[in-house]
Short mmCIF file of C-alpha atoms in Angstrom, two decimals:
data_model
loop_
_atom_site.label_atom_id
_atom_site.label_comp_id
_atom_site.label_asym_id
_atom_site.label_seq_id
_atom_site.Cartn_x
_atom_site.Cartn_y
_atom_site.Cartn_z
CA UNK F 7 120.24 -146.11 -51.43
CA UNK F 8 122.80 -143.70 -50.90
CA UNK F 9 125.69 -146.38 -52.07
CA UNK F 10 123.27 -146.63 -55.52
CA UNK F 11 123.35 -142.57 -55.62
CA UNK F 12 127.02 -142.56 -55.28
CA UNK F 13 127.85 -145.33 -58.06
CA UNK F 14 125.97 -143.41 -60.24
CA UNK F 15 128.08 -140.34 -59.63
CA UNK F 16 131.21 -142.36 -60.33
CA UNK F 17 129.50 -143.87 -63.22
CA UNK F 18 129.06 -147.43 -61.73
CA UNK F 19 125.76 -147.55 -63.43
CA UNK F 20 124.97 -151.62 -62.95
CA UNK F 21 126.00 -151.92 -59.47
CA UNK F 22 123.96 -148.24 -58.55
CA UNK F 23 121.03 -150.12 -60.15
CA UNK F 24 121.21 -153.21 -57.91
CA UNK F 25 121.55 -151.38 -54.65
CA UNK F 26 118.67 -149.11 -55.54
CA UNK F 27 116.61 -152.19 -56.27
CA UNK F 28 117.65 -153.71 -52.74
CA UNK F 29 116.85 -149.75 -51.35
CA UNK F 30 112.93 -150.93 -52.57
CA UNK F 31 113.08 -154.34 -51.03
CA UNK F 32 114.79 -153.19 -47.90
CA UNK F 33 114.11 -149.37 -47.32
CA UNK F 34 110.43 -149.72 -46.20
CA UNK F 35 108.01 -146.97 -45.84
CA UNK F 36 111.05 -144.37 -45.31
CA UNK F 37 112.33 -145.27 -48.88
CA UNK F 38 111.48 -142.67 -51.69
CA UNK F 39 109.67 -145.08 -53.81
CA UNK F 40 108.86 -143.03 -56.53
CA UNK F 41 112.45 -141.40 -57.17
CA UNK F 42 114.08 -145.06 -56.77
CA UNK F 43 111.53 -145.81 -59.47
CA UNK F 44 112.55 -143.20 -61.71
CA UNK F 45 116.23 -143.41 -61.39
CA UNK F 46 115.64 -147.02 -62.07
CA UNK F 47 114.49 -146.67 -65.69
CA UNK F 48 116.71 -143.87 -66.05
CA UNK F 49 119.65 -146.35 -65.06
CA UNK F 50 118.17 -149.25 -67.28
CA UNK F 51 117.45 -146.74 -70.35
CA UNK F 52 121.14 -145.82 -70.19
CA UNK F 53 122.18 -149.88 -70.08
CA UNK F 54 120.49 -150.32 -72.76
CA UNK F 55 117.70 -152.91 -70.91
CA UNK F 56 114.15 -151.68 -72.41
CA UNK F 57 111.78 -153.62 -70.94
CA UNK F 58 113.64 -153.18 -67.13
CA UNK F 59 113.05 -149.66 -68.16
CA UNK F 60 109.86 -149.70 -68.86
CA UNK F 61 108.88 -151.60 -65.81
CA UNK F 62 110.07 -149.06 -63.70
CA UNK F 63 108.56 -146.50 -65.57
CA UNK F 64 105.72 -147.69 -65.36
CA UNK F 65 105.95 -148.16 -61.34
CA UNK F 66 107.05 -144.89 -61.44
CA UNK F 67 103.64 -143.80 -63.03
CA UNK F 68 101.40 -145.74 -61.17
CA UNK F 69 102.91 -144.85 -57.46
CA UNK F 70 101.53 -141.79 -56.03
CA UNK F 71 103.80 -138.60 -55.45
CA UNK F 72 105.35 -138.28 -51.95
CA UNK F 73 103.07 -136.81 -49.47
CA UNK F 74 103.58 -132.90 -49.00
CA UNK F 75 106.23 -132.23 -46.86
CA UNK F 76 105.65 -130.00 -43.55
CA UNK F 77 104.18 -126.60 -43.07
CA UNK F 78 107.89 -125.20 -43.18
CA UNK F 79 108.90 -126.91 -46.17
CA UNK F 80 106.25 -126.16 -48.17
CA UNK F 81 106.72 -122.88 -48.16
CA UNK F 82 109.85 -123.46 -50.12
CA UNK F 83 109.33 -122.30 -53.99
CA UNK F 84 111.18 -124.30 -56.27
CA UNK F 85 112.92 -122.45 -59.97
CA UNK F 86 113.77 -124.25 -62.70
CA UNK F 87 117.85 -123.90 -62.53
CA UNK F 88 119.83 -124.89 -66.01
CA UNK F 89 123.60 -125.49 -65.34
CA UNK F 90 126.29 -125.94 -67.54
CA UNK F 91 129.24 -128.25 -67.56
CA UNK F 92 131.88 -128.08 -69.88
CA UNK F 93 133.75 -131.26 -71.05
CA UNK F 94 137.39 -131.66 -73.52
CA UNK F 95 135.53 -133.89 -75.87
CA UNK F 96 132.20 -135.49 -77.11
CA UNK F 97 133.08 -138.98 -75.39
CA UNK F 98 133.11 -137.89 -71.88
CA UNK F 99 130.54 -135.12 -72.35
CA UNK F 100 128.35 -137.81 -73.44
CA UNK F 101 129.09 -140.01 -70.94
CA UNK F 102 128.39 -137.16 -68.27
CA UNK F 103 125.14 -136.93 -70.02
CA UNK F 104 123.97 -140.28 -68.98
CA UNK F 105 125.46 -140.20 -65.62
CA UNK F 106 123.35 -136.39 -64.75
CA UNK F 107 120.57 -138.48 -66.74
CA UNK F 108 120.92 -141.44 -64.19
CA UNK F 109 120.92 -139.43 -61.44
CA UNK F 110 117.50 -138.06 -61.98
CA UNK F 111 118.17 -134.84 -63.23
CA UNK F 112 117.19 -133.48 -67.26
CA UNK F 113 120.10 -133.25 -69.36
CA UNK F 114 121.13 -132.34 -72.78
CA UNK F 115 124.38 -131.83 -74.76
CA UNK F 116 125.38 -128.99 -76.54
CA UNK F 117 127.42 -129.50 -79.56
CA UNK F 118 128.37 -126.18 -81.01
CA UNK F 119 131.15 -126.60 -83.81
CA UNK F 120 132.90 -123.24 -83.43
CA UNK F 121 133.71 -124.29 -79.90
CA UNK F 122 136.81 -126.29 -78.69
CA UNK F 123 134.81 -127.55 -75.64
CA UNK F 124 131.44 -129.60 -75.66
CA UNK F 125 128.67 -128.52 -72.91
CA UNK F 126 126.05 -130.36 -70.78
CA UNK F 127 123.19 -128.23 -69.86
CA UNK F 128 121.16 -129.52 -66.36
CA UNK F 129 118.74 -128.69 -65.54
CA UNK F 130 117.03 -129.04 -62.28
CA UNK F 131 113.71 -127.80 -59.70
CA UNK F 132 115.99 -126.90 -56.84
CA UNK F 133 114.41 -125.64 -53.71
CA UNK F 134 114.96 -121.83 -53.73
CA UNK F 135 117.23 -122.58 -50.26
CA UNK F 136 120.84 -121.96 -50.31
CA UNK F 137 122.03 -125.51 -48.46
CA UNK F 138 119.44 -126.92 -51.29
CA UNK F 139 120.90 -125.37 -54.24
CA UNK F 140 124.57 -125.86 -53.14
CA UNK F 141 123.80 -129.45 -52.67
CA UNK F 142 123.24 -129.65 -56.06
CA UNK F 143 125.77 -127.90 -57.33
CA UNK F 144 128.35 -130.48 -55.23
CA UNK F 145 126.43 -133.03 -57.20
CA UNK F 146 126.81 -132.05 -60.46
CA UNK F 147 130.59 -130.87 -59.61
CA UNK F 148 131.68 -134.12 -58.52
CA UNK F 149 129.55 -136.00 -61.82
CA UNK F 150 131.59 -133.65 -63.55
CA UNK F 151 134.78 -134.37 -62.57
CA UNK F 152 134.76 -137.88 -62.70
CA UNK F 153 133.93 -137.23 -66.62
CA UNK F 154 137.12 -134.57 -67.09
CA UNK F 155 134.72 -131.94 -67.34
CA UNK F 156 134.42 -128.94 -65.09
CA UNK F 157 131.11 -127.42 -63.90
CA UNK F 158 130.52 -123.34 -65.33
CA UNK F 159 128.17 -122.24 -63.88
CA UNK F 160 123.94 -121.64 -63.43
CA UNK F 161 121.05 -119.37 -64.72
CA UNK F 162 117.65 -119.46 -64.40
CA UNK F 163 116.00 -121.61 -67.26
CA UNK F 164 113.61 -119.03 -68.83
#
């Protein structure tokens, strides 16, 4: 699984989507079903293969949510992060777009005309822990750099 999550950073998209289908045959009860399921049809929305996409979405639907985690985690509160990543042009911003998309995270680009750069907003439920949070930033840095584009920072999405 972790090859898959890597390709996808490095925009590999049709390799990342076979080894996150062997992850499901292979992983057994350890593997996060439901994420593999949804970065599967996120992956085969992006490649342009409906119906694999809506397979997996709809395994995604039907499989119940991971169980709760431990006492310790739980207490964790999640907040609804939006980051921005800037890009040189509308090609490799939109590429980025479908690479954060692929990696299971809600994106959107921002075109704004009087600008000379074109943004990516992320956004994300990041655990409220620092090793969390700067996890994901790493994530989104290194998606972003393998676009051209350079990560610019977070804010709460409000």
């Amino acid at each position: 699984m972790l090859l898959g999550l890597v390709q996808i950073q490095v925009g590999q998209l049709e390799p990342a989507a076979w080894h996150l289908e062997q992850a499901l045959q292979h992983g057994g009860e350890e593997a996060p079903k439901q994420k593999i399921y949804e970065m599967l049809a996120n992956l085969y929305e992006v490649l342009d293969q409906p119906a694999r996409a809506a397979h997996y979405r709809a395994l995604y639907e039907e499989t119940p949510p991971t169980p709760a985690p431990a006492t310790s985690e739980a207490s964790t509160s999640h907040v609804r992060m939006e980051h921005l990543i800037l890009f040189p042009d509308a090609a490799s911003a939109s590429r980025a777009l479908e690479a954060y998309r692929a990696a299971g995270f809600d994106a959107e680009l921002m075109d704004d005309p009087e600008e000379d750069t074109y943004g990516v907003l992320v956004y994300d439920d990041t655990p409220s822990d620092v090793d969390a949070f700067e996890q994901v930033i790493a994530q989104l840095e290194h998606i972003a750099e393998a676009y051209g584009g350079e990560y610019d920072g977070w804010g709460r999405d409000v």
